[in-house]
XYZ file of C-alpha atoms in Angstrom:
203
model
C 98.697 105.238 95.788
C 101.772 103.438 97.098
C 103.018 101.594 94.018
C 105.649 99.692 96.005
C 103.091 98.246 98.418
C 100.817 97.246 95.538
C 103.780 95.536 93.889
C 104.610 93.691 97.114
C 101.009 92.521 97.419
C 100.859 91.267 93.827
C 104.238 89.514 93.917
C 103.604 87.930 97.322
C 100.159 86.725 96.252
C 101.506 85.302 93.008
C 104.216 83.272 94.742
C 101.775 82.077 97.387
C 99.635 80.939 94.479
C 102.475 78.795 93.156
C 102.147 76.591 96.258
C 99.826 74.252 94.396
C 98.092 71.808 96.724
C 97.668 68.990 94.207
C 101.324 69.131 93.165
C 102.662 69.405 96.713
C 100.549 66.608 98.184
C 101.082 64.263 95.241
C 104.841 64.715 95.600
C 105.054 64.708 99.405
C 102.624 61.893 100.188
C 102.290 59.912 96.971
C 105.867 60.420 95.695
C 104.351 61.160 92.325
C 103.207 64.092 90.184
C 99.472 64.461 89.672
C 100.160 66.134 86.328
C 101.388 62.809 84.950
C 97.900 61.342 85.291
C 94.394 61.869 83.997
C 93.817 65.280 82.465
C 97.316 66.440 83.387
C 95.802 69.272 85.377
C 97.189 70.163 88.816
C 93.806 70.664 90.450
C 91.550 69.040 93.028
C 89.377 67.153 90.531
C 92.291 65.442 88.800
C 93.920 64.734 92.152
C 90.732 63.127 93.502
C 90.199 61.091 90.341
C 93.795 59.899 90.424
C 94.381 59.213 94.110
C 91.084 59.705 95.940
C 91.278 59.506 99.702
C 91.675 61.819 102.640
C 94.631 63.613 101.035
C 92.207 65.498 98.793
C 91.186 67.490 101.862
C 94.785 68.640 102.220
C 94.701 69.884 98.629
C 91.583 71.911 99.451
C 93.199 73.293 102.607
C 96.389 74.424 100.848
C 94.687 76.000 97.833
C 92.104 77.822 99.945
C 94.575 78.914 102.634
C 97.040 80.479 100.197
C 94.340 82.731 98.767
C 93.086 83.651 102.232
C 96.651 84.530 103.254
C 97.090 86.605 100.091
C 93.966 88.578 100.957
C 95.147 89.038 104.537
C 98.495 90.431 103.367
C 96.701 92.796 100.982
C 94.382 94.053 103.707
C 97.282 94.415 106.135
C 99.465 96.430 103.750
C 96.684 98.367 102.009
C 93.819 98.618 104.522
C 92.490 101.808 102.959
C 91.662 99.903 99.751
C 89.666 97.172 101.492
C 87.993 94.766 99.090
C 89.868 96.179 96.106
C 93.244 95.177 97.532
C 91.902 91.714 98.374
C 90.524 91.245 94.865
C 93.822 92.194 93.240
C 95.729 89.888 95.585
C 93.288 87.068 94.932
C 93.638 87.549 91.197
C 97.431 87.375 91.482
C 97.166 84.252 93.633
C 94.944 82.564 91.029
C 97.452 83.485 88.324
C 100.225 81.885 90.374
C 98.088 78.788 90.937
C 97.386 78.357 87.225
C 100.842 79.341 85.949
C 103.308 78.538 88.746
C 106.841 79.712 87.931
C 108.111 77.148 90.442
C 106.456 74.212 88.638
C 107.010 74.817 84.948
C 103.994 77.134 84.633
C 101.729 74.062 84.590
C 99.159 74.382 87.357
C 95.458 74.174 88.076
C 92.389 76.082 86.947
C 91.703 78.353 89.916
C 88.289 77.197 91.150
C 89.241 76.627 94.797
C 91.211 79.859 94.923
C 88.283 81.722 93.396
C 85.927 80.326 96.025
C 88.353 81.351 98.785
C 88.595 84.832 97.282
C 84.813 85.159 97.348
C 84.753 84.007 100.976
C 87.308 86.699 101.853
C 85.490 89.515 100.071
C 81.739 88.877 99.927
C 79.847 86.006 101.535
C 76.865 86.663 99.274
C 78.991 85.836 96.233
C 80.570 82.878 98.005
C 77.251 81.236 98.860
C 75.922 81.977 95.365
C 78.783 80.218 93.597
C 78.895 77.398 96.161
C 75.171 76.700 95.768
C 75.396 76.696 91.980
C 78.512 74.518 91.971
C 76.929 71.914 94.246
C 73.626 71.985 92.356
C 75.137 71.597 88.885
C 77.549 68.897 90.078
C 74.741 66.967 91.774
C 72.472 67.171 88.713
C 75.054 66.462 86.007
C 78.189 65.066 87.741
C 80.181 67.318 85.430
C 82.607 69.201 87.689
C 83.851 71.209 84.729
C 80.354 72.435 83.880
C 79.747 73.331 87.526
C 83.059 75.202 87.564
C 82.199 77.229 84.463
C 78.749 78.085 85.840
C 80.287 79.086 89.185
C 82.879 81.263 87.427
C 80.183 83.084 85.473
C 78.177 83.549 88.687
C 81.333 84.891 90.366
C 81.462 87.782 87.895
C 77.712 88.380 88.009
C 77.721 88.368 91.802
C 80.232 91.199 92.052
C 78.476 93.139 89.312
C 75.261 92.927 91.351
C 76.617 93.495 94.865
C 79.464 95.890 93.995
C 78.195 97.626 90.883
C 79.696 100.971 91.922
C 83.198 99.604 92.454
C 84.893 99.621 89.063
C 88.147 97.948 90.139
C 86.442 95.160 92.065
C 84.070 94.403 89.198
C 86.875 94.556 86.645
C 88.984 92.064 88.603
C 85.959 89.811 89.102
C 85.237 89.779 85.366
C 88.915 89.176 84.576
C 89.141 86.286 87.070
C 85.917 84.694 85.824
C 86.951 85.031 82.183
C 90.376 83.568 82.933
C 88.927 80.587 84.800
C 86.436 79.892 82.017
C 89.251 80.143 79.465
C 91.228 77.609 81.482
C 88.258 75.244 81.027
C 88.133 75.667 77.249
C 89.122 72.041 76.572
C 86.494 70.843 79.040
C 83.897 72.987 77.295
C 84.834 71.407 73.960
C 84.464 67.924 75.452
C 81.134 68.871 77.032
C 79.839 69.961 73.633
C 81.085 66.711 72.054
C 79.703 64.613 74.907
C 83.105 63.156 75.799
C 83.722 64.905 79.120
C 84.301 62.624 82.124
C 81.768 62.643 84.930
C 82.648 62.737 88.616
C 83.099 59.316 90.189
C 83.811 58.536 93.817
C 85.878 55.508 92.886
C 89.641 55.972 92.552
C 91.082 55.071 89.176
């Protein structure tokens, strides 16, 4: 194992993760900081609720692309490790997205990055979490609940489709657990019945 290459992959993926789409677009186009509004979270949902509009697509593009690029770098530098290298890089990217050193360690919750990671590693898992996310959102309009369900399905998907790959499954469980933990306040509000539902009208 080339420790230096693994270190390069992890560090590069982390700093790519710090390129938070909601923060960048709110500052570049809106001359504002999305974290000063709504839930204070630097993620797509809070961005959409705060600003709405076409710019939300740019947030999706940035947050998905940085994880895809992280996986590409991992596969390029460590091709012999395949999906394992991509999973580690994706996990580092999600960490950078949630705790960006370049933005006061106050970022998003990792859902878009997690979806991009699934798309880069296993389309079965990607379509599973996408279907569940869309279904739960459509039925409840709780994006947070859909995100938690999708995160749990993320871990289960890799356990089912990659049950012989210890590292891949371990990273999947760690990522899912981390994302669910990031939603702990949402979970509390869901239990209390005070969580906000998705609306297509800008505040």
